[in-house]
JSON list of C-alpha atoms in Angstrom, two decimals:
[
{"chain": "A", "resi": 37, "resn": "UNK", "atom": "CA", "xyz": [104.55, -55.17, 108.56]},
{"chain": "A", "resi": 38, "resn": "UNK", "atom": "CA", "xyz": [101.23, -54.06, 110.13]},
{"chain": "A", "resi": 39, "resn": "UNK", "atom": "CA", "xyz": [98.65, -56.40, 111.59]},
{"chain": "A", "resi": 40, "resn": "UNK", "atom": "CA", "xyz": [96.21, -55.59, 108.76]},
{"chain": "A", "resi": 41, "resn": "UNK", "atom": "CA", "xyz": [98.85, -56.47, 106.17]},
{"chain": "A", "resi": 42, "resn": "UNK", "atom": "CA", "xyz": [99.66, -59.76, 107.91]},
{"chain": "A", "resi": 43, "resn": "UNK", "atom": "CA", "xyz": [95.96, -60.59, 108.16]},
{"chain": "A", "resi": 44, "resn": "UNK", "atom": "CA", "xyz": [95.48, -59.88, 104.46]},
{"chain": "A", "resi": 45, "resn": "UNK", "atom": "CA", "xyz": [98.42, -62.14, 103.58]},
{"chain": "A", "resi": 46, "resn": "UNK", "atom": "CA", "xyz": [96.88, -64.94, 105.64]},
{"chain": "A", "resi": 47, "resn": "UNK", "atom": "CA", "xyz": [93.50, -64.47, 103.94]},
{"chain": "A", "resi": 48, "resn": "UNK", "atom": "CA", "xyz": [95.14, -64.49, 100.51]},
{"chain": "A", "resi": 49, "resn": "UNK", "atom": "CA", "xyz": [97.07, -67.66, 101.32]},
{"chain": "A", "resi": 50, "resn": "UNK", "atom": "CA", "xyz": [93.89, -69.39, 102.45]},
{"chain": "A", "resi": 51, "resn": "UNK", "atom": "CA", "xyz": [91.26, -68.09, 100.03]},
{"chain": "A", "resi": 52, "resn": "UNK", "atom": "CA", "xyz": [92.95, -66.76, 96.87]},
{"chain": "A", "resi": 53, "resn": "UNK", "atom": "CA", "xyz": [92.44, -68.99, 93.82]},
{"chain": "A", "resi": 54, "resn": "UNK", "atom": "CA", "xyz": [95.73, -68.45, 91.98]},
{"chain": "A", "resi": 55, "resn": "UNK", "atom": "CA", "xyz": [95.89, -71.64, 89.92]},
{"chain": "A", "resi": 56, "resn": "UNK", "atom": "CA", "xyz": [93.37, -73.85, 88.14]},
{"chain": "A", "resi": 57, "resn": "UNK", "atom": "CA", "xyz": [93.73, -76.75, 90.63]},
{"chain": "A", "resi": 58, "resn": "UNK", "atom": "CA", "xyz": [93.11, -74.32, 93.52]},
{"chain": "A", "resi": 59, "resn": "UNK", "atom": "CA", "xyz": [89.77, -73.36, 91.97]},
{"chain": "A", "resi": 60, "resn": "UNK", "atom": "CA", "xyz": [88.64, -76.92, 92.58]},
{"chain": "A", "resi": 61, "resn": "UNK", "atom": "CA", "xyz": [90.33, -78.26, 95.70]},
{"chain": "A", "resi": 62, "resn": "UNK", "atom": "CA", "xyz": [90.13, -75.16, 97.94]},
{"chain": "A", "resi": 63, "resn": "UNK", "atom": "CA", "xyz": [86.31, -74.77, 97.75]},
{"chain": "A", "resi": 64, "resn": "UNK", "atom": "CA", "xyz": [85.96, -78.55, 98.11]},
{"chain": "A", "resi": 65, "resn": "UNK", "atom": "CA", "xyz": [88.13, -78.61, 101.24]},
{"chain": "A", "resi": 66, "resn": "UNK", "atom": "CA", "xyz": [86.22, -75.72, 102.84]},
{"chain": "A", "resi": 67, "resn": "UNK", "atom": "CA", "xyz": [82.85, -77.22, 101.99]},
{"chain": "A", "resi": 68, "resn": "UNK", "atom": "CA", "xyz": [83.92, -80.58, 103.43]},
{"chain": "A", "resi": 69, "resn": "UNK", "atom": "CA", "xyz": [85.24, -78.89, 106.59]},
{"chain": "A", "resi": 70, "resn": "UNK", "atom": "CA", "xyz": [81.98, -76.96, 107.10]},
{"chain": "A", "resi": 71, "resn": "UNK", "atom": "CA", "xyz": [79.92, -80.10, 106.50]},
{"chain": "A", "resi": 72, "resn": "UNK", "atom": "CA", "xyz": [81.93, -82.19, 108.96]},
{"chain": "A", "resi": 73, "resn": "UNK", "atom": "CA", "xyz": [81.85, -79.42, 111.59]},
{"chain": "A", "resi": 74, "resn": "UNK", "atom": "CA", "xyz": [78.07, -79.01, 111.28]},
{"chain": "A", "resi": 75, "resn": "UNK", "atom": "CA", "xyz": [77.61, -82.77, 111.40]},
{"chain": "A", "resi": 76, "resn": "UNK", "atom": "CA", "xyz": [79.73, -83.01, 114.54]},
{"chain": "A", "resi": 77, "resn": "UNK", "atom": "CA", "xyz": [77.84, -80.18, 116.24]},
{"chain": "A", "resi": 78, "resn": "UNK", "atom": "CA", "xyz": [74.52, -81.76, 115.41]},
{"chain": "A", "resi": 79, "resn": "UNK", "atom": "CA", "xyz": [75.65, -85.13, 116.74]},
{"chain": "A", "resi": 80, "resn": "UNK", "atom": "CA", "xyz": [76.65, -83.47, 120.02]},
{"chain": "A", "resi": 81, "resn": "UNK", "atom": "CA", "xyz": [73.57, -81.34, 120.67]},
{"chain": "A", "resi": 82, "resn": "UNK", "atom": "CA", "xyz": [70.82, -83.51, 119.19]},
{"chain": "A", "resi": 83, "resn": "UNK", "atom": "CA", "xyz": [69.47, -86.89, 120.14]},
{"chain": "A", "resi": 84, "resn": "UNK", "atom": "CA", "xyz": [70.03, -89.66, 117.57]},
{"chain": "A", "resi": 85, "resn": "UNK", "atom": "CA", "xyz": [66.35, -89.74, 116.57]},
{"chain": "A", "resi": 86, "resn": "UNK", "atom": "CA", "xyz": [66.41, -85.96, 115.92]},
{"chain": "A", "resi": 87, "resn": "UNK", "atom": "CA", "xyz": [69.51, -85.86, 113.75]},
{"chain": "A", "resi": 88, "resn": "UNK", "atom": "CA", "xyz": [69.27, -84.91, 110.07]},
{"chain": "A", "resi": 89, "resn": "UNK", "atom": "CA", "xyz": [70.06, -87.75, 107.65]},
{"chain": "A", "resi": 90, "resn": "UNK", "atom": "CA", "xyz": [73.52, -87.35, 106.12]},
{"chain": "A", "resi": 91, "resn": "UNK", "atom": "CA", "xyz": [72.33, -86.91, 102.47]},
{"chain": "A", "resi": 92, "resn": "UNK", "atom": "CA", "xyz": [69.84, -84.25, 103.54]},
{"chain": "A", "resi": 93, "resn": "UNK", "atom": "CA", "xyz": [72.43, -82.55, 105.75]},
{"chain": "A", "resi": 94, "resn": "UNK", "atom": "CA", "xyz": [74.90, -82.55, 102.85]},
{"chain": "A", "resi": 95, "resn": "UNK", "atom": "CA", "xyz": [72.43, -80.77, 100.58]},
{"chain": "A", "resi": 96, "resn": "UNK", "atom": "CA", "xyz": [71.45, -78.31, 103.32]},
{"chain": "A", "resi": 97, "resn": "UNK", "atom": "CA", "xyz": [75.06, -77.38, 104.13]},
{"chain": "A", "resi": 98, "resn": "UNK", "atom": "CA", "xyz": [75.87, -76.98, 100.46]},
{"chain": "A", "resi": 99, "resn": "UNK", "atom": "CA", "xyz": [73.05, -74.54, 99.76]},
{"chain": "A", "resi": 100, "resn": "UNK", "atom": "CA", "xyz": [73.79, -72.53, 102.90]},
{"chain": "A", "resi": 101, "resn": "UNK", "atom": "CA", "xyz": [77.59, -72.38, 102.62]},
{"chain": "A", "resi": 102, "resn": "UNK", "atom": "CA", "xyz": [78.11, -72.28, 98.83]},
{"chain": "A", "resi": 103, "resn": "UNK", "atom": "CA", "xyz": [77.03, -68.62, 98.30]},
{"chain": "A", "resi": 104, "resn": "UNK", "atom": "CA", "xyz": [79.15, -67.47, 101.26]},
{"chain": "A", "resi": 105, "resn": "UNK", "atom": "CA", "xyz": [82.22, -69.40, 100.13]},
{"chain": "A", "resi": 106, "resn": "UNK", "atom": "CA", "xyz": [81.81, -68.19, 96.55]},
{"chain": "A", "resi": 107, "resn": "UNK", "atom": "CA", "xyz": [81.69, -64.54, 97.67]},
{"chain": "A", "resi": 108, "resn": "UNK", "atom": "CA", "xyz": [84.76, -64.96, 99.91]},
{"chain": "A", "resi": 109, "resn": "UNK", "atom": "CA", "xyz": [86.83, -66.73, 97.25]},
{"chain": "A", "resi": 110, "resn": "UNK", "atom": "CA", "xyz": [85.88, -64.25, 94.51]},
{"chain": "A", "resi": 111, "resn": "UNK", "atom": "CA", "xyz": [86.49, -61.13, 96.62]},
{"chain": "A", "resi": 112, "resn": "UNK", "atom": "CA", "xyz": [89.83, -62.29, 98.06]},
{"chain": "A", "resi": 113, "resn": "UNK", "atom": "CA", "xyz": [91.06, -63.49, 94.65]},
{"chain": "A", "resi": 114, "resn": "UNK", "atom": "CA", "xyz": [90.12, -60.14, 93.11]},
{"chain": "A", "resi": 115, "resn": "UNK", "atom": "CA", "xyz": [91.93, -58.23, 95.88]},
{"chain": "A", "resi": 116, "resn": "UNK", "atom": "CA", "xyz": [94.98, -60.46, 95.42]},
{"chain": "A", "resi": 117, "resn": "UNK", "atom": "CA", "xyz": [95.12, -59.71, 91.67]},
{"chain": "A", "resi": 118, "resn": "UNK", "atom": "CA", "xyz": [94.53, -56.00, 92.33]},
{"chain": "A", "resi": 119, "resn": "UNK", "atom": "CA", "xyz": [97.37, -55.87, 94.87]},
{"chain": "A", "resi": 120, "resn": "UNK", "atom": "CA", "xyz": [99.75, -57.52, 92.38]},
{"chain": "A", "resi": 121, "resn": "UNK", "atom": "CA", "xyz": [98.81, -55.00, 89.68]},
{"chain": "A", "resi": 122, "resn": "UNK", "atom": "CA", "xyz": [99.33, -52.08, 92.07]},
{"chain": "A", "resi": 123, "resn": "UNK", "atom": "CA", "xyz": [102.71, -53.51, 93.11]},
{"chain": "A", "resi": 124, "resn": "UNK", "atom": "CA", "xyz": [103.76, -53.69, 89.46]},
{"chain": "A", "resi": 125, "resn": "UNK", "atom": "CA", "xyz": [102.58, -50.12, 88.83]},
{"chain": "A", "resi": 126, "resn": "UNK", "atom": "CA", "xyz": [104.46, -48.91, 91.92]},
{"chain": "A", "resi": 127, "resn": "UNK", "atom": "CA", "xyz": [107.72, -50.50, 90.78]},
{"chain": "A", "resi": 128, "resn": "UNK", "atom": "CA", "xyz": [107.58, -49.94, 87.00]},
{"chain": "A", "resi": 129, "resn": "UNK", "atom": "CA", "xyz": [108.32, -46.98, 84.78]},
{"chain": "A", "resi": 130, "resn": "UNK", "atom": "CA", "xyz": [105.17, -46.79, 82.66]},
{"chain": "A", "resi": 131, "resn": "UNK", "atom": "CA", "xyz": [106.81, -45.28, 79.56]},
{"chain": "A", "resi": 132, "resn": "UNK", "atom": "CA", "xyz": [109.59, -47.83, 79.14]},
{"chain": "A", "resi": 133, "resn": "UNK", "atom": "CA", "xyz": [108.33, -50.80, 81.13]},
{"chain": "A", "resi": 134, "resn": "UNK", "atom": "CA", "xyz": [111.62, -50.92, 83.04]},
{"chain": "A", "resi": 135, "resn": "UNK", "atom": "CA", "xyz": [111.87, -51.03, 86.83]},
{"chain": "A", "resi": 136, "resn": "UNK", "atom": "CA", "xyz": [111.73, -47.52, 88.26]},
{"chain": "A", "resi": 137, "resn": "UNK", "atom": "CA", "xyz": [114.42, -45.92, 90.44]},
{"chain": "A", "resi": 138, "resn": "UNK", "atom": "CA", "xyz": [113.14, -47.28, 93.74]},
{"chain": "A", "resi": 139, "resn": "UNK", "atom": "CA", "xyz": [112.71, -50.83, 92.48]},
{"chain": "A", "resi": 140, "resn": "UNK", "atom": "CA", "xyz": [116.09, -50.84, 90.72]},
{"chain": "A", "resi": 141, "resn": "UNK", "atom": "CA", "xyz": [117.96, -49.61, 93.78]},
{"chain": "A", "resi": 142, "resn": "UNK", "atom": "CA", "xyz": [116.12, -52.14, 95.95]},
{"chain": "A", "resi": 143, "resn": "UNK", "atom": "CA", "xyz": [117.30, -54.91, 93.63]},
{"chain": "A", "resi": 144, "resn": "UNK", "atom": "CA", "xyz": [120.88, -53.66, 93.83]},
{"chain": "A", "resi": 145, "resn": "UNK", "atom": "CA", "xyz": [120.64, -53.51, 97.64]},
{"chain": "A", "resi": 146, "resn": "UNK", "atom": "CA", "xyz": [119.37, -57.11, 97.73]},
{"chain": "A", "resi": 147, "resn": "UNK", "atom": "CA", "xyz": [122.28, -58.21, 95.56]},
{"chain": "A", "resi": 148, "resn": "UNK", "atom": "CA", "xyz": [124.75, -56.30, 97.74]},
{"chain": "A", "resi": 149, "resn": "UNK", "atom": "CA", "xyz": [123.26, -57.73, 100.95]},
{"chain": "A", "resi": 150, "resn": "UNK", "atom": "CA", "xyz": [123.72, -61.19, 99.46]},
{"chain": "A", "resi": 151, "resn": "UNK", "atom": "CA", "xyz": [127.43, -60.44, 99.09]},
{"chain": "A", "resi": 152, "resn": "UNK", "atom": "CA", "xyz": [127.47, -59.71, 95.36]},
{"chain": "A", "resi": 153, "resn": "UNK", "atom": "CA", "xyz": [130.16, -57.19, 94.42]},
{"chain": "A", "resi": 154, "resn": "UNK", "atom": "CA", "xyz": [128.87, -56.33, 90.97]},
{"chain": "A", "resi": 155, "resn": "UNK", "atom": "CA", "xyz": [129.34, -53.33, 88.73]},
{"chain": "A", "resi": 156, "resn": "UNK", "atom": "CA", "xyz": [127.04, -50.37, 88.14]},
{"chain": "A", "resi": 157, "resn": "UNK", "atom": "CA", "xyz": [126.71, -48.76, 84.71]},
{"chain": "A", "resi": 158, "resn": "UNK", "atom": "CA", "xyz": [124.95, -45.38, 84.76]},
{"chain": "A", "resi": 159, "resn": "UNK", "atom": "CA", "xyz": [123.79, -44.14, 81.35]},
{"chain": "A", "resi": 160, "resn": "UNK", "atom": "CA", "xyz": [122.50, -40.79, 80.14]},
{"chain": "A", "resi": 161, "resn": "UNK", "atom": "CA", "xyz": [121.17, -39.85, 76.70]},
{"chain": "A", "resi": 162, "resn": "UNK", "atom": "CA", "xyz": [123.34, -37.21, 75.05]},
{"chain": "A", "resi": 163, "resn": "UNK", "atom": "CA", "xyz": [121.73, -33.89, 74.08]},
{"chain": "A", "resi": 164, "resn": "UNK", "atom": "CA", "xyz": [118.30, -35.21, 75.04]},
{"chain": "A", "resi": 165, "resn": "UNK", "atom": "CA", "xyz": [116.92, -31.75, 75.77]},
{"chain": "A", "resi": 166, "resn": "UNK", "atom": "CA", "xyz": [117.87, -30.71, 72.25]},
{"chain": "A", "resi": 167, "resn": "UNK", "atom": "CA", "xyz": [115.89, -33.66, 70.84]},
{"chain": "A", "resi": 168, "resn": "UNK", "atom": "CA", "xyz": [112.84, -32.71, 72.90]},
{"chain": "A", "resi": 169, "resn": "UNK", "atom": "CA", "xyz": [113.10, -29.04, 71.91]},
{"chain": "A", "resi": 170, "resn": "UNK", "atom": "CA", "xyz": [113.66, -29.78, 68.22]},
{"chain": "A", "resi": 171, "resn": "UNK", "atom": "CA", "xyz": [111.28, -32.68, 67.56]},
{"chain": "A", "resi": 172, "resn": "UNK", "atom": "CA", "xyz": [108.88, -32.58, 70.50]},
{"chain": "A", "resi": 173, "resn": "UNK", "atom": "CA", "xyz": [108.28, -34.75, 73.54]},
{"chain": "A", "resi": 174, "resn": "UNK", "atom": "CA", "xyz": [106.59, -37.50, 71.51]},
{"chain": "A", "resi": 175, "resn": "UNK", "atom": "CA", "xyz": [109.87, -38.15, 69.71]},
{"chain": "A", "resi": 176, "resn": "UNK", "atom": "CA", "xyz": [111.69, -37.88, 73.03]},
{"chain": "A", "resi": 177, "resn": "UNK", "atom": "CA", "xyz": [109.45, -40.62, 74.41]},
{"chain": "A", "resi": 178, "resn": "UNK", "atom": "CA", "xyz": [110.21, -42.80, 71.38]},
{"chain": "A", "resi": 179, "resn": "UNK", "atom": "CA", "xyz": [113.92, -42.30, 72.05]},
{"chain": "A", "resi": 180, "resn": "UNK", "atom": "CA", "xyz": [113.52, -43.35, 75.68]},
{"chain": "A", "resi": 181, "resn": "UNK", "atom": "CA", "xyz": [111.64, -46.48, 74.61]},
{"chain": "A", "resi": 182, "resn": "UNK", "atom": "CA", "xyz": [114.38, -47.26, 72.08]},
{"chain": "A", "resi": 183, "resn": "UNK", "atom": "CA", "xyz": [117.00, -46.94, 74.82]},
{"chain": "A", "resi": 184, "resn": "UNK", "atom": "CA", "xyz": [114.93, -49.28, 76.99]},
{"chain": "A", "resi": 185, "resn": "UNK", "atom": "CA", "xyz": [114.83, -51.79, 74.14]},
{"chain": "A", "resi": 186, "resn": "UNK", "atom": "CA", "xyz": [118.62, -51.53, 73.80]},
{"chain": "A", "resi": 187, "resn": "UNK", "atom": "CA", "xyz": [119.07, -52.28, 77.50]},
{"chain": "A", "resi": 188, "resn": "UNK", "atom": "CA", "xyz": [116.80, -55.31, 77.29]},
{"chain": "A", "resi": 189, "resn": "UNK", "atom": "CA", "xyz": [118.59, -56.51, 74.17]},
{"chain": "A", "resi": 190, "resn": "UNK", "atom": "CA", "xyz": [122.12, -56.27, 75.60]},
{"chain": "A", "resi": 191, "resn": "UNK", "atom": "CA", "xyz": [121.57, -57.42, 79.18]},
{"chain": "A", "resi": 192, "resn": "UNK", "atom": "CA", "xyz": [120.75, -60.85, 80.59]},
{"chain": "A", "resi": 193, "resn": "UNK", "atom": "CA", "xyz": [118.05, -61.93, 83.10]},
{"chain": "A", "resi": 194, "resn": "UNK", "atom": "CA", "xyz": [120.75, -61.98, 85.80]},
{"chain": "A", "resi": 195, "resn": "UNK", "atom": "CA", "xyz": [121.40, -58.25, 85.36]},
{"chain": "A", "resi": 196, "resn": "UNK", "atom": "CA", "xyz": [119.33, -55.57, 87.08]},
{"chain": "A", "resi": 197, "resn": "UNK", "atom": "CA", "xyz": [118.26, -52.61, 84.98]},
{"chain": "A", "resi": 198, "resn": "UNK", "atom": "CA", "xyz": [116.02, -49.61, 85.39]},
{"chain": "A", "resi": 199, "resn": "UNK", "atom": "CA", "xyz": [115.16, -46.07, 84.45]},
{"chain": "A", "resi": 200, "resn": "UNK", "atom": "CA", "xyz": [116.24, -43.72, 87.21]},
{"chain": "A", "resi": 201, "resn": "UNK", "atom": "CA", "xyz": [114.34, -40.76, 85.81]},
{"chain": "A", "resi": 202, "resn": "UNK", "atom": "CA", "xyz": [114.39, -38.41, 82.85]},
{"chain": "A", "resi": 203, "resn": "UNK", "atom": "CA", "xyz": [116.96, -39.71, 80.36]},
{"chain": "A", "resi": 204, "resn": "UNK", "atom": "CA", "xyz": [119.01, -41.59, 82.97]},
{"chain": "A", "resi": 205, "resn": "UNK", "atom": "CA", "xyz": [119.17, -45.38, 82.93]},
{"chain": "A", "resi": 206, "resn": "UNK", "atom": "CA", "xyz": [121.15, -47.85, 84.99]},
{"chain": "A", "resi": 207, "resn": "UNK", "atom": "CA", "xyz": [122.40, -51.44, 84.74]},
{"chain": "A", "resi": 208, "resn": "UNK", "atom": "CA", "xyz": [123.88, -53.56, 87.52]},
{"chain": "A", "resi": 209, "resn": "UNK", "atom": "CA", "xyz": [125.97, -56.52, 86.40]},
{"chain": "A", "resi": 210, "resn": "UNK", "atom": "CA", "xyz": [126.56, -59.18, 89.08]},
{"chain": "A", "resi": 211, "resn": "UNK", "atom": "CA", "xyz": [130.10, -60.19, 90.03]},
{"chain": "A", "resi": 212, "resn": "UNK", "atom": "CA", "xyz": [130.25, -63.27, 87.73]},
{"chain": "A", "resi": 213, "resn": "UNK", "atom": "CA", "xyz": [129.73, -60.89, 84.79]},
{"chain": "A", "resi": 214, "resn": "UNK", "atom": "CA", "xyz": [132.75, -58.72, 85.67]},
{"chain": "A", "resi": 215, "resn": "UNK", "atom": "CA", "xyz": [134.60, -59.62, 82.47]},
{"chain": "A", "resi": 216, "resn": "UNK", "atom": "CA", "xyz": [131.61, -58.50, 80.40]},
{"chain": "A", "resi": 217, "resn": "UNK", "atom": "CA", "xyz": [131.33, -54.99, 81.87]},
{"chain": "A", "resi": 218, "resn": "UNK", "atom": "CA", "xyz": [133.26, -53.11, 79.20]},
{"chain": "A", "resi": 219, "resn": "UNK", "atom": "CA", "xyz": [131.83, -55.05, 76.21]},
{"chain": "A", "resi": 220, "resn": "UNK", "atom": "CA", "xyz": [128.34, -54.50, 77.61]},
{"chain": "A", "resi": 221, "resn": "UNK", "atom": "CA", "xyz": [128.98, -50.80, 78.18]},
{"chain": "A", "resi": 222, "resn": "UNK", "atom": "CA", "xyz": [130.36, -50.44, 74.64]},
{"chain": "A", "resi": 223, "resn": "UNK", "atom": "CA", "xyz": [127.27, -52.14, 73.22]},
{"chain": "A", "resi": 224, "resn": "UNK", "atom": "CA", "xyz": [124.94, -50.00, 75.31]},
{"chain": "A", "resi": 225, "resn": "UNK", "atom": "CA", "xyz": [126.42, -46.69, 74.16]},
{"chain": "A", "resi": 226, "resn": "UNK", "atom": "CA", "xyz": [126.57, -47.53, 70.47]},
{"chain": "A", "resi": 227, "resn": "UNK", "atom": "CA", "xyz": [124.36, -45.12, 68.43]},
{"chain": "A", "resi": 228, "resn": "UNK", "atom": "CA", "xyz": [120.65, -45.89, 68.28]},
{"chain": "A", "resi": 229, "resn": "UNK", "atom": "CA", "xyz": [118.83, -44.94, 65.08]},
{"chain": "A", "resi": 230, "resn": "UNK", "atom": "CA", "xyz": [115.30, -43.69, 65.73]},
{"chain": "A", "resi": 231, "resn": "UNK", "atom": "CA", "xyz": [113.01, -44.22, 62.76]},
{"chain": "A", "resi": 232, "resn": "UNK", "atom": "CA", "xyz": [109.59, -42.58, 63.02]},
{"chain": "A", "resi": 233, "resn": "UNK", "atom": "CA", "xyz": [107.10, -40.79, 60.81]},
{"chain": "A", "resi": 234, "resn": "UNK", "atom": "CA", "xyz": [107.42, -37.91, 63.27]},
{"chain": "A", "resi": 235, "resn": "UNK", "atom": "CA", "xyz": [111.01, -37.13, 62.24]},
{"chain": "A", "resi": 236, "resn": "UNK", "atom": "CA", "xyz": [112.69, -36.76, 58.86]},
{"chain": "A", "resi": 237, "resn": "UNK", "atom": "CA", "xyz": [115.50, -37.64, 58.54]},
{"chain": "A", "resi": 238, "resn": "UNK", "atom": "CA", "xyz": [115.91, -40.27, 61.24]},
{"chain": "A", "resi": 239, "resn": "UNK", "atom": "CA", "xyz": [117.29, -39.21, 64.61]},
{"chain": "A", "resi": 240, "resn": "UNK", "atom": "CA", "xyz": [120.35, -40.90, 66.12]},
{"chain": "A", "resi": 241, "resn": "UNK", "atom": "CA", "xyz": [120.65, -41.11, 69.89]},
{"chain": "A", "resi": 242, "resn": "UNK", "atom": "CA", "xyz": [123.95, -41.66, 71.65]},
{"chain": "A", "resi": 243, "resn": "UNK", "atom": "CA", "xyz": [124.59, -42.46, 75.28]},
{"chain": "A", "resi": 244, "resn": "UNK", "atom": "CA", "xyz": [127.34, -41.67, 77.75]},
{"chain": "A", "resi": 245, "resn": "UNK", "atom": "CA", "xyz": [128.08, -44.02, 80.62]},
{"chain": "A", "resi": 246, "resn": "UNK", "atom": "CA", "xyz": [129.85, -44.03, 83.96]},
{"chain": "A", "resi": 247, "resn": "UNK", "atom": "CA", "xyz": [131.01, -47.31, 85.46]},
{"chain": "A", "resi": 248, "resn": "UNK", "atom": "CA", "xyz": [131.71, -48.04, 89.12]},
{"chain": "A", "resi": 249, "resn": "UNK", "atom": "CA", "xyz": [132.56, -51.35, 90.78]},
{"chain": "A", "resi": 250, "resn": "UNK", "atom": "CA", "xyz": [131.01, -52.23, 94.13]},
{"chain": "A", "resi": 251, "resn": "UNK", "atom": "CA", "xyz": [133.21, -52.63, 97.20]},
{"chain": "A", "resi": 252, "resn": "UNK", "atom": "CA", "xyz": [132.61, -54.52, 100.41]},
{"chain": "A", "resi": 253, "resn": "UNK", "atom": "CA", "xyz": [131.62, -51.59, 102.65]},
{"chain": "A", "resi": 254, "resn": "UNK", "atom": "CA", "xyz": [130.43, -49.21, 99.95]},
{"chain": "A", "resi": 255, "resn": "UNK", "atom": "CA", "xyz": [126.79, -48.14, 100.20]},
{"chain": "A", "resi": 256, "resn": "UNK", "atom": "CA", "xyz": [124.59, -48.33, 97.12]},
{"chain": "A", "resi": 257, "resn": "UNK", "atom": "CA", "xyz": [124.12, -44.54, 97.24]},
{"chain": "A", "resi": 258, "resn": "UNK", "atom": "CA", "xyz": [127.90, -44.05, 97.20]},
{"chain": "A", "resi": 259, "resn": "UNK", "atom": "CA", "xyz": [128.29, -46.56, 94.38]},
{"chain": "A", "resi": 260, "resn": "UNK", "atom": "CA", "xyz": [125.74, -44.57, 92.37]},
{"chain": "A", "resi": 261, "resn": "UNK", "atom": "CA", "xyz": [127.60, -41.36, 93.19]},
{"chain": "A", "resi": 262, "resn": "UNK", "atom": "CA", "xyz": [130.83, -42.83, 91.84]},
{"chain": "A", "resi": 263, "resn": "UNK", "atom": "CA", "xyz": [129.10, -43.91, 88.65]},
{"chain": "A", "resi": 264, "resn": "UNK", "atom": "CA", "xyz": [127.64, -40.42, 88.34]},
{"chain": "A", "resi": 265, "resn": "UNK", "atom": "CA", "xyz": [131.10, -38.87, 88.68]},
{"chain": "A", "resi": 266, "resn": "UNK", "atom": "CA", "xyz": [132.42, -41.16, 85.94]},
{"chain": "A", "resi": 267, "resn": "UNK", "atom": "CA", "xyz": [129.41, -40.27, 83.78]},
{"chain": "A", "resi": 268, "resn": "UNK", "atom": "CA", "xyz": [130.21, -36.59, 84.24]},
{"chain": "A", "resi": 269, "resn": "UNK", "atom": "CA", "xyz": [133.74, -37.28, 82.99]},
{"chain": "A", "resi": 270, "resn": "UNK", "atom": "CA", "xyz": [132.35, -39.09, 79.95]},
{"chain": "A", "resi": 271, "resn": "UNK", "atom": "CA", "xyz": [130.17, -36.08, 79.17]},
{"chain": "A", "resi": 272, "resn": "UNK", "atom": "CA", "xyz": [133.05, -33.65, 79.61]},
{"chain": "A", "resi": 273, "resn": "UNK", "atom": "CA", "xyz": [135.35, -35.77, 77.44]},
{"chain": "A", "resi": 274, "resn": "UNK", "atom": "CA", "xyz": [133.01, -35.52, 74.44]},
{"chain": "A", "resi": 275, "resn": "UNK", "atom": "CA", "xyz": [130.03, -37.81, 75.13]},
{"chain": "A", "resi": 276, "resn": "UNK", "atom": "CA", "xyz": [129.13, -41.12, 73.39]},
{"chain": "A", "resi": 277, "resn": "UNK", "atom": "CA", "xyz": [131.71, -42.98, 75.51]},
{"chain": "A", "resi": 278, "resn": "UNK", "atom": "CA", "xyz": [132.09, -44.64, 78.89]},
{"chain": "A", "resi": 279, "resn": "UNK", "atom": "CA", "xyz": [134.45, -43.86, 81.74]},
{"chain": "A", "resi": 280, "resn": "UNK", "atom": "CA", "xyz": [135.37, -46.20, 84.59]},
{"chain": "A", "resi": 281, "resn": "UNK", "atom": "CA", "xyz": [135.48, -44.53, 88.00]},
{"chain": "A", "resi": 282, "resn": "UNK", "atom": "CA", "xyz": [138.84, -44.52, 89.73]},
{"chain": "A", "resi": 283, "resn": "UNK", "atom": "CA", "xyz": [140.26, -42.81, 92.79]},
{"chain": "A", "resi": 284, "resn": "UNK", "atom": "CA", "xyz": [142.38, -40.79, 90.39]},
{"chain": "A", "resi": 285, "resn": "UNK", "atom": "CA", "xyz": [139.89, -39.45, 87.82]},
{"chain": "A", "resi": 286, "resn": "UNK", "atom": "CA", "xyz": [141.29, -38.75, 84.36]},
{"chain": "A", "resi": 287, "resn": "UNK", "atom": "CA", "xyz": [142.38, -35.18, 83.70]},
{"chain": "A", "resi": 288, "resn": "UNK", "atom": "CA", "xyz": [140.02, -33.22, 81.50]},
{"chain": "A", "resi": 289, "resn": "UNK", "atom": "CA", "xyz": [141.47, -31.82, 78.27]},
{"chain": "A", "resi": 290, "resn": "UNK", "atom": "CA", "xyz": [142.38, -28.18, 78.53]},
{"chain": "A", "resi": 291, "resn": "UNK", "atom": "CA", "xyz": [140.19, -25.79, 76.56]},
{"chain": "A", "resi": 292, "resn": "UNK", "atom": "CA", "xyz": [142.17, -23.11, 74.72]}
]
């Protein structure tokens, strides 16, 4: 973290008005502090008969400090809100509203660093290029949003999910949800009917999935690679299904 970033965090902590109560007590505290400081300085440098009466000093300090404090509070609060919006944009896939690849993998790393040996489900829309070529990218976008809705519908707040890119999505189920992995995967890959005025008749989207369980010394990148290998097997075996990664991958059916 750079010095400028640390300084900004300090300024935000002190001056940002994030809640309704802060809009009242923070300016009041700063105004009171400025008034007491100015009163103390005046008492030190001026003789008693030259000192400004307290009511008059209170009014004077208010009119001098209020504009400055207002500008500082407004500017820092605006920058705080702007930074939060930029952070959301940097971590969110704009089309689906899901966390993007970087944010999803960061969440998985945090879970892994906390000792959670969860399970990764990597999903890919079947024949997505064909949908784009046949119906256009607008329908393709609708399909991706429908897949996103399916992920949100099936998963829980404890699960991590995201769009890795293109038509690839991912879900990470924490260790306590181990028994739910296969039911969740089955629900995720069930056909999704896409109803839109842009297509007649309705389009049905299916998903293939690869599943890989985390291990103690397994990196997140390697876990994703295992899930990708299992996904490849699901595609080769006919799509619209899930395959669990194992050290002995299933043998592909022979093509005559």
